mmCIF file of N, CA and C in Angstrom:
data_model
loop_
_atom_site.group_PDB
_atom_site.id
_atom_site.type_symbol
_atom_site.label_atom_id
_atom_site.label_comp_id
_atom_site.label_asym_id
_atom_site.label_seq_id
_atom_site.Cartn_x
_atom_site.Cartn_y
_atom_site.Cartn_z
ATOM 1 N N MET A 1 0.980 -1.204 0.093
ATOM 2 C CA MET A 1 -0.030 0.134 0.011
ATOM 3 C C MET A 1 0.890 1.216 0.005
ATOM 4 N N VAL A 2 0.789 2.253 -0.913
ATOM 5 C CA VAL A 2 1.136 3.471 -0.972
ATOM 6 C C VAL A 2 0.668 4.376 0.155
ATOM 7 N N THR A 3 1.538 5.124 0.779
ATOM 8 C CA THR A 3 1.216 5.800 1.583
ATOM 9 C C THR A 3 1.407 7.765 1.278
ATOM 10 N N PHE A 4 0.860 8.766 1.873
ATOM 11 C CA PHE A 4 1.443 9.676 1.532
ATOM 12 C C PHE A 4 2.878 10.179 1.570
ATOM 13 N N ASP A 5 3.550 9.494 2.451
ATOM 14 C CA ASP A 5 5.023 9.469 2.633
ATOM 15 C C ASP A 5 5.676 9.063 1.247
ATOM 16 N N THR A 6 4.880 8.166 0.747
ATOM 17 C CA THR A 6 5.460 7.750 -0.587
ATOM 18 C C THR A 6 5.394 8.489 -1.513
ATOM 19 N N VAL A 7 4.261 9.198 -1.540
ATOM 20 C CA VAL A 7 3.932 10.333 -2.669
ATOM 21 C C VAL A 7 4.800 11.311 -2.322
ATOM 22 N N ARG A 8 5.271 11.533 -1.136
ATOM 23 C CA ARG A 8 5.853 12.985 -0.820
ATOM 24 C C ARG A 8 7.680 12.516 -1.572
ATOM 25 N N GLU A 9 8.039 11.620 -1.341
ATOM 26 C CA GLU A 9 9.325 11.112 -1.794
ATOM 27 C C GLU A 9 9.672 11.058 -3.099
ATOM 28 N N LEU A 10 8.589 10.390 -3.816
ATOM 29 C CA LEU A 10 8.478 10.425 -5.362
ATOM 30 C C LEU A 10 8.208 11.790 -5.891
ATOM 31 N N ALA A 11 7.130 12.460 -5.460
ATOM 32 C CA ALA A 11 7.160 13.860 -5.984
ATOM 33 C C ALA A 11 8.621 14.931 -5.850
ATOM 34 N N MET A 12 8.977 14.807 -4.256
ATOM 35 C CA MET A 12 10.266 15.528 -4.121
ATOM 36 C C MET A 12 11.483 15.108 -4.879
ATOM 37 N N ALA A 13 11.629 14.067 -5.631
ATOM 38 C CA ALA A 13 12.580 13.510 -6.222
ATOM 39 C C ALA A 13 12.538 14.317 -7.524
ATOM 40 N N LEU A 14 11.450 14.985 -8.188
ATOM 41 C CA LEU A 14 11.631 15.528 -9.371
ATOM 42 C C LEU A 14 12.040 17.104 -9.323
ATOM 43 N N PRO A 15 12.733 17.553 -10.468
ATOM 44 C CA PRO A 15 13.334 18.805 -10.760
ATOM 45 C C PRO A 15 12.412 19.856 -10.074
ATOM 46 N N GLU A 16 13.106 20.764 -9.203
ATOM 47 C CA GLU A 16 12.312 21.802 -8.666
ATOM 48 C C GLU A 16 10.893 21.724 -8.336
ATOM 49 N N ALA A 17 10.748 20.329 -7.722
ATOM 50 C CA ALA A 17 9.303 20.225 -7.297
ATOM 51 C C ALA A 17 9.570 20.801 -5.607
ATOM 52 N N GLU A 18 8.595 21.260 -5.395
ATOM 53 C CA GLU A 18 8.221 21.723 -3.967
ATOM 54 C C GLU A 18 7.011 21.585 -3.369
ATOM 55 N N GLU A 19 6.864 21.423 -1.968
ATOM 56 C CA GLU A 19 5.918 20.955 -1.312
ATOM 57 C C GLU A 19 5.108 22.274 -0.679
ATOM 58 N N SER A 20 3.834 22.237 -0.912
ATOM 59 C CA SER A 20 2.872 23.482 -0.589
ATOM 60 C C SER A 20 1.679 22.895 -0.287
ATOM 61 N N THR A 21 0.655 23.789 -0.460
ATOM 62 C CA THR A 21 -0.631 23.544 0.171
ATOM 63 C C THR A 21 -1.612 24.115 -1.337
ATOM 64 N N SER A 22 -2.858 23.220 -1.257
ATOM 65 C CA SER A 22 -3.756 23.643 -2.179
ATOM 66 C C SER A 22 -5.179 23.256 -1.485
ATOM 67 N N TYR A 23 -6.012 24.385 -1.275
ATOM 68 C CA TYR A 23 -7.316 23.918 -0.916
ATOM 69 C C TYR A 23 -7.109 23.316 0.487
ATOM 70 N N GLY A 24 -6.157 23.754 1.195
ATOM 71 C CA GLY A 24 -5.944 23.231 2.394
ATOM 72 C C GLY A 24 -5.260 21.949 2.637
ATOM 73 N N THR A 25 -4.833 21.333 1.469
ATOM 74 C CA THR A 25 -4.123 19.850 1.600
ATOM 75 C C THR A 25 -2.741 19.845 1.200
ATOM 76 N N PRO A 26 -2.131 19.029 1.634
ATOM 77 C CA PRO A 26 -0.623 18.778 0.787
ATOM 78 C C PRO A 26 -0.814 18.865 -0.429
ATOM 79 N N SER A 27 0.287 19.453 -1.209
ATOM 80 C CA SER A 27 0.375 19.375 -2.778
ATOM 81 C C SER A 27 1.847 19.820 -2.989
ATOM 82 N N PHE A 28 2.098 19.324 -4.267
ATOM 83 C CA PHE A 28 3.289 19.515 -5.064
ATOM 84 C C PHE A 28 3.158 20.496 -6.076
ATOM 85 N N LYS A 29 4.072 21.194 -6.336
ATOM 86 C CA LYS A 29 4.250 22.041 -7.553
ATOM 87 C C LYS A 29 5.420 22.100 -8.313
ATOM 88 N N VAL A 30 5.419 22.675 -9.289
ATOM 89 C CA VAL A 30 6.707 22.902 -9.877
ATOM 90 C C VAL A 30 6.893 24.388 -10.679
ATOM 91 N N ARG A 31 7.626 25.182 -10.215
ATOM 92 C CA ARG A 31 7.535 26.369 -10.406
ATOM 93 C C ARG A 31 6.236 27.069 -9.977
ATOM 94 N N ARG A 32 5.649 26.660 -9.007
ATOM 95 C CA ARG A 32 4.470 27.388 -8.291
ATOM 96 C C ARG A 32 2.963 26.768 -9.053
ATOM 97 N N LYS A 33 3.373 26.001 -9.897
ATOM 98 C CA LYS A 33 2.124 25.218 -10.987
ATOM 99 C C LYS A 33 1.647 23.753 -10.167
ATOM 100 N N LEU A 34 0.617 23.699 -9.938
ATOM 101 C CA LEU A 34 0.412 22.521 -9.061
ATOM 102 C C LEU A 34 0.142 21.210 -10.118
ATOM 103 N N PHE A 35 1.122 20.155 -9.616
ATOM 104 C CA PHE A 35 1.176 18.959 -10.340
ATOM 105 C C PHE A 35 0.177 17.702 -9.645
ATOM 106 N N SER A 36 0.145 17.829 -8.335
ATOM 107 C CA SER A 36 -0.416 16.866 -7.486
ATOM 108 C C SER A 36 -0.803 17.576 -6.521
ATOM 109 N N ARG A 37 -1.738 16.734 -5.445
ATOM 110 C CA ARG A 37 -2.275 17.308 -4.356
ATOM 111 C C ARG A 37 -3.152 16.091 -3.750
ATOM 112 N N LEU A 38 -3.145 15.860 -2.498
ATOM 113 C CA LEU A 38 -3.858 15.031 -1.921
ATOM 114 C C LEU A 38 -5.322 15.807 -1.629
ATOM 115 N N ARG A 39 -6.173 15.254 -2.242
ATOM 116 C CA ARG A 39 -7.785 15.390 -2.098
ATOM 117 C C ARG A 39 -8.437 15.200 -0.870
ATOM 118 N N GLU A 40 -8.104 13.803 -0.404
ATOM 119 C CA GLU A 40 -8.794 13.545 0.943
ATOM 120 C C GLU A 40 -7.903 12.394 1.393
ATOM 121 N N ASP A 41 -7.829 11.838 2.484
ATOM 122 C CA ASP A 41 -7.054 10.621 3.002
ATOM 123 C C ASP A 41 -7.538 9.353 1.749
ATOM 124 N N GLY A 42 -6.055 9.143 1.504
ATOM 125 C CA GLY A 42 -6.154 8.033 0.726
ATOM 126 C C GLY A 42 -6.437 8.308 -0.913
ATOM 127 N N VAL A 43 -6.849 9.435 -1.118
ATOM 128 C CA VAL A 43 -7.020 10.127 -2.739
ATOM 129 C C VAL A 43 -6.132 11.146 -3.039
ATOM 130 N N LEU A 44 -5.280 10.980 -4.021
ATOM 131 C CA LEU A 44 -4.514 11.944 -4.533
ATOM 132 C C LEU A 44 -5.049 12.341 -5.970
ATOM 133 N N MET A 45 -4.942 13.579 -6.384
ATOM 134 C CA MET A 45 -4.903 14.449 -7.479
ATOM 135 C C MET A 45 -4.024 14.476 -8.419
ATOM 136 N N VAL A 46 -3.696 13.953 -9.756
ATOM 137 C CA VAL A 46 -2.711 13.878 -10.174
ATOM 138 C C VAL A 46 -2.874 14.853 -11.589
ATOM 139 N N ARG A 47 -2.332 15.714 -12.109
ATOM 140 C CA ARG A 47 -2.753 16.343 -13.126
ATOM 141 C C ARG A 47 -2.322 15.520 -14.488
ATOM 142 N N ILE A 48 -3.088 15.338 -15.516
ATOM 143 C CA ILE A 48 -2.744 14.495 -16.830
ATOM 144 C C ILE A 48 -3.307 14.911 -17.941
ATOM 145 N N ASP A 49 -3.248 14.836 -19.301
ATOM 146 C CA ASP A 49 -3.709 14.914 -20.449
ATOM 147 C C ASP A 49 -5.133 14.548 -20.183
ATOM 148 N N LEU A 50 -6.066 15.093 -20.740
ATOM 149 C CA LEU A 50 -7.633 14.484 -21.112
ATOM 150 C C LEU A 50 -7.718 13.245 -21.268
ATOM 151 N N ALA A 51 -6.982 12.913 -22.737
ATOM 152 C CA ALA A 51 -6.870 11.939 -23.376
ATOM 153 C C ALA A 51 -6.562 10.763 -22.603
ATOM 154 N N ASP A 52 -5.321 10.920 -21.636
ATOM 155 C CA ASP A 52 -4.857 10.037 -20.677
ATOM 156 C C ASP A 52 -5.740 9.500 -19.699
ATOM 157 N N LYS A 53 -6.491 10.497 -19.130
ATOM 158 C CA LYS A 53 -7.459 10.366 -18.016
ATOM 159 C C LYS A 53 -8.385 9.581 -18.427
ATOM 160 N N ASP A 54 -9.135 9.645 -19.582
ATOM 161 C CA ASP A 54 -10.471 8.853 -20.104
ATOM 162 C C ASP A 54 -9.827 7.441 -20.118
ATOM 163 N N PHE A 55 -8.816 7.105 -20.800
ATOM 164 C CA PHE A 55 -7.962 5.942 -20.933
ATOM 165 C C PHE A 55 -7.826 5.164 -19.764
ATOM 166 N N LEU A 56 -7.113 5.796 -18.675
ATOM 167 C CA LEU A 56 -6.922 5.504 -17.519
ATOM 168 C C LEU A 56 -8.148 4.991 -16.687
ATOM 169 N N ILE A 57 -9.358 5.785 -16.802
ATOM 170 C CA ILE A 57 -10.184 5.597 -15.915
ATOM 171 C C ILE A 57 -11.314 4.569 -16.398
ATOM 172 N N ARG A 58 -11.168 4.177 -17.927
ATOM 173 C CA ARG A 58 -11.961 2.859 -18.356
ATOM 174 C C ARG A 58 -10.973 1.751 -18.284
ATOM 175 N N SER A 59 -9.765 1.882 -18.217
ATOM 176 C CA SER A 59 -9.168 0.408 -18.332
ATOM 177 C C SER A 59 -8.911 -0.056 -16.937
ATOM 178 N N ARG A 60 -8.685 1.012 -15.748
ATOM 179 C CA ARG A 60 -8.249 0.748 -14.274
ATOM 180 C C ARG A 60 -9.146 1.245 -13.236
ATOM 181 N N PRO A 61 -10.615 1.274 -13.342
ATOM 182 C CA PRO A 61 -11.177 1.969 -12.652
ATOM 183 C C PRO A 61 -11.429 1.931 -11.228
ATOM 184 N N SER A 62 -10.683 0.635 -10.778
ATOM 185 C CA SER A 62 -10.303 0.153 -9.320
ATOM 186 C C SER A 62 -9.316 1.256 -8.790
ATOM 187 N N VAL A 63 -8.583 1.935 -9.698
ATOM 188 C CA VAL A 63 -7.469 2.451 -9.476
ATOM 189 C C VAL A 63 -7.726 4.236 -9.797
ATOM 190 N N TYR A 64 -8.211 4.592 -10.822
ATOM 191 C CA TYR A 64 -8.201 5.589 -11.503
ATOM 192 C C TYR A 64 -9.935 6.201 -11.373
ATOM 193 N N PHE A 65 -10.097 7.203 -11.201
ATOM 194 C CA PHE A 65 -11.654 7.917 -11.186
ATOM 195 C C PHE A 65 -11.923 9.250 -11.182
ATOM 196 N N THR A 66 -12.835 9.724 -11.170
ATOM 197 C CA THR A 66 -13.146 11.424 -11.595
ATOM 198 C C THR A 66 -14.185 11.563 -10.519
ATOM 199 N N THR A 67 -14.539 12.900 -10.310
ATOM 200 C CA THR A 67 -15.902 13.337 -9.805
ATOM 201 C C THR A 67 -16.161 14.477 -10.546
ATOM 202 N N PRO A 68 -17.466 14.884 -10.476
ATOM 203 C CA PRO A 68 -18.067 16.245 -11.546
ATOM 204 C C PRO A 68 -17.042 17.135 -11.204
ATOM 205 N N HIS A 69 -16.653 17.359 -10.141
ATOM 206 C CA HIS A 69 -15.931 18.862 -9.969
ATOM 207 C C HIS A 69 -14.731 18.645 -11.081
ATOM 208 N N TYR A 70 -14.052 17.401 -11.270
ATOM 209 C CA TYR A 70 -13.004 17.239 -12.106
ATOM 210 C C TYR A 70 -13.280 16.879 -13.801
ATOM 211 N N ASP A 71 -14.743 17.036 -13.924
ATOM 212 C CA ASP A 71 -14.916 16.348 -15.666
ATOM 213 C C ASP A 71 -14.494 17.902 -16.209
ATOM 214 N N GLY A 72 -13.728 17.464 -17.328
ATOM 215 C CA GLY A 72 -13.440 18.446 -18.452
ATOM 216 C C GLY A 72 -12.222 18.895 -18.000
ATOM 217 N N TYR A 73 -11.185 18.890 -16.818
ATOM 218 C CA TYR A 73 -10.303 19.232 -16.133
ATOM 219 C C TYR A 73 -9.363 18.159 -16.416
ATOM 220 N N PRO A 74 -8.072 18.691 -16.674
ATOM 221 C CA PRO A 74 -7.057 17.587 -16.648
ATOM 222 C C PRO A 74 -6.287 17.028 -15.730
ATOM 223 N N ALA A 75 -7.157 16.250 -14.878
ATOM 224 C CA ALA A 75 -6.859 15.580 -13.759
ATOM 225 C C ALA A 75 -7.539 14.622 -13.657
ATOM 226 N N VAL A 76 -6.801 13.301 -12.766
ATOM 227 C CA VAL A 76 -7.525 12.286 -12.206
ATOM 228 C C VAL A 76 -7.348 11.730 -10.800
ATOM 229 N N LEU A 77 -7.927 11.303 -10.414
ATOM 230 C CA LEU A 77 -8.032 10.827 -9.006
ATOM 231 C C LEU A 77 -7.337 9.279 -9.005
ATOM 232 N N VAL A 78 -6.757 9.248 -7.877
ATOM 233 C CA VAL A 78 -5.909 7.832 -7.956
ATOM 234 C C VAL A 78 -6.271 7.490 -6.401
ATOM 235 N N ARG A 79 -6.821 6.242 -6.174
ATOM 236 C CA ARG A 79 -6.938 5.395 -4.999
ATOM 237 C C ARG A 79 -5.619 5.024 -4.380
ATOM 238 N N LEU A 80 -5.086 5.619 -3.412
ATOM 239 C CA LEU A 80 -3.687 5.340 -2.788
ATOM 240 C C LEU A 80 -3.393 3.977 -2.172
ATOM 241 N N ASP A 81 -4.815 3.138 -1.570
ATOM 242 C CA ASP A 81 -4.612 1.893 -1.404
ATOM 243 C C ASP A 81 -4.478 0.965 -2.302
ATOM 244 N N VAL A 82 -4.509 1.393 -3.736
ATOM 245 C CA VAL A 82 -4.536 0.242 -4.906
ATOM 246 C C VAL A 82 -3.383 0.226 -5.727
ATOM 247 N N ILE A 83 -2.789 1.599 -5.876
ATOM 248 C CA ILE A 83 -1.865 1.847 -6.942
ATOM 249 C C ILE A 83 -0.514 1.307 -6.025
ATOM 250 N N GLY A 84 0.254 0.777 -6.983
ATOM 251 C CA GLY A 84 1.681 0.521 -6.474
ATOM 252 C C GLY A 84 2.762 1.545 -6.940
ATOM 253 N N LYS A 85 3.923 1.495 -5.833
ATOM 254 C CA LYS A 85 4.714 2.481 -6.170
ATOM 255 C C LYS A 85 5.168 2.987 -7.266
ATOM 256 N N GLU A 86 5.548 2.102 -8.025
ATOM 257 C CA GLU A 86 6.091 2.082 -9.477
ATOM 258 C C GLU A 86 5.372 2.844 -10.356
ATOM 259 N N GLU A 87 4.041 2.181 -10.502
ATOM 260 C CA GLU A 87 3.006 2.977 -11.289
ATOM 261 C C GLU A 87 2.568 4.654 -10.617
ATOM 262 N N LEU A 88 2.922 4.937 -9.113
ATOM 263 C CA LEU A 88 2.607 6.245 -8.888
ATOM 264 C C LEU A 88 3.758 6.886 -9.463
ATOM 265 N N GLY A 89 4.735 6.260 -9.261
ATOM 266 C CA GLY A 89 5.939 7.194 -9.572
ATOM 267 C C GLY A 89 5.827 7.391 -11.224
ATOM 268 N N ARG A 90 5.437 6.688 -12.000
ATOM 269 C CA ARG A 90 5.123 6.982 -13.380
ATOM 270 C C ARG A 90 4.289 8.375 -13.640
ATOM 271 N N MET A 91 3.182 8.053 -12.885
ATOM 272 C CA MET A 91 2.026 8.985 -12.714
ATOM 273 C C MET A 91 2.467 10.224 -12.418
ATOM 274 N N LEU A 92 3.394 10.465 -11.171
ATOM 275 C CA LEU A 92 3.884 11.721 -10.907
ATOM 276 C C LEU A 92 4.955 12.183 -11.719
ATOM 277 N N ARG A 93 5.690 11.136 -12.254
ATOM 278 C CA ARG A 93 6.479 11.972 -13.352
ATOM 279 C C ARG A 93 5.594 12.324 -14.719
ATOM 280 N N ALA A 94 4.879 11.960 -14.907
ATOM 281 C CA ALA A 94 3.626 12.499 -16.358
ATOM 282 C C ALA A 94 3.251 13.753 -15.654
ATOM 283 N N ALA A 95 2.566 13.828 -14.585
ATOM 284 C CA ALA A 95 1.857 14.922 -14.221
ATOM 285 C C ALA A 95 2.801 15.915 -14.138
ATOM 286 N N TRP A 96 4.249 15.981 -13.283
ATOM 287 C CA TRP A 96 5.224 16.834 -13.519
ATOM 288 C C TRP A 96 5.440 17.144 -14.899
ATOM 289 N N ARG A 97 5.819 16.312 -15.765
ATOM 290 C CA ARG A 97 6.023 16.791 -17.208
ATOM 291 C C ARG A 97 4.948 17.574 -17.921
ATOM 292 N N PHE A 98 3.906 17.404 -17.786
ATOM 293 C CA PHE A 98 2.623 17.921 -18.195
ATOM 294 C C PHE A 98 2.384 19.395 -17.522
ATOM 295 N N THR A 99 2.894 19.580 -16.254
ATOM 296 C CA THR A 99 2.790 20.803 -15.881
ATOM 297 C C THR A 99 4.036 21.639 -16.114
ATOM 298 N N ALA A 100 5.229 20.980 -16.104
ATOM 299 C CA ALA A 100 6.495 21.839 -16.071
ATOM 300 C C ALA A 100 6.733 22.604 -17.518
ATOM 301 N N PRO A 101 7.375 23.902 -17.273
ATOM 302 C CA PRO A 101 7.776 24.452 -18.635
ATOM 303 C C PRO A 101 8.547 23.542 -19.386
ATOM 304 N N PRO A 102 8.682 23.769 -20.698
ATOM 305 C CA PRO A 102 9.179 22.624 -21.876
ATOM 306 C C PRO A 102 10.859 22.631 -21.506
ATOM 307 N N ARG A 103 11.247 23.854 -21.393
ATOM 308 C CA ARG A 103 12.497 23.539 -20.788
ATOM 309 C C ARG A 103 12.989 22.918 -19.742
ATOM 310 N N LEU A 104 12.337 22.858 -18.745
ATOM 311 C CA LEU A 104 12.505 22.206 -17.906
ATOM 312 C C LEU A 104 12.305 20.628 -17.734
ATOM 313 N N ALA A 105 11.203 20.510 -18.400
ATOM 314 C CA ALA A 105 10.748 19.236 -18.493
ATOM 315 C C ALA A 105 11.694 18.442 -19.167
ATOM 316 N N SER A 106 12.604 19.072 -20.082
ATOM 317 C CA SER A 106 13.781 18.493 -21.175
ATOM 318 C C SER A 106 14.750 17.946 -19.898
ATOM 319 N N GLN A 107 14.666 18.533 -18.836
ATOM 320 C CA GLN A 107 15.693 17.768 -17.974
ATOM 321 C C GLN A 107 15.332 16.368 -17.601
ATOM 322 N N LEU A 108 14.288 16.222 -17.406
ATOM 323 C CA LEU A 108 13.677 15.009 -16.719
ATOM 324 C C LEU A 108 14.017 13.926 -17.802
ATOM 325 N N ASP A 109 13.551 14.376 -19.327
ATOM 326 C CA ASP A 109 13.720 13.588 -20.255
ATOM 327 C C ASP A 109 15.150 13.145 -20.543
ATOM 328 N N GLY A 110 15.971 14.035 -19.872
ATOM 329 C CA GLY A 110 17.580 13.669 -20.134
ATOM 330 C C GLY A 110 18.074 12.611 -19.159
ATOM 331 N N GLN A 111 17.208 12.516 -18.168
ATOM 332 C CA GLN A 111 17.828 11.537 -16.871
ATOM 333 C C GLN A 111 17.576 10.142 -17.400
#
């Protein structure tokens, strides 16, 4: 099971990631732009392309979901008690890349 400490470890390993708050919950930003936040205990919001969001929700509804609040918004909700650490790491890297400026994102591509 993934905990928020695992989320923090993975997110803070990304270039220029910073821990902050958003809507009163812990969040992660890159250059002041939100790429992930704890929505509620056990549920993480992750920024992602809308096409990827739809695919993830259809293919793995036990892990990924949305609410009416996030309809049409490039973000997916992740159940932390179901997702594995490796998959979460890929999701956070994708969210960071989706949010980071292109020049900064190229640093991650070079790693």
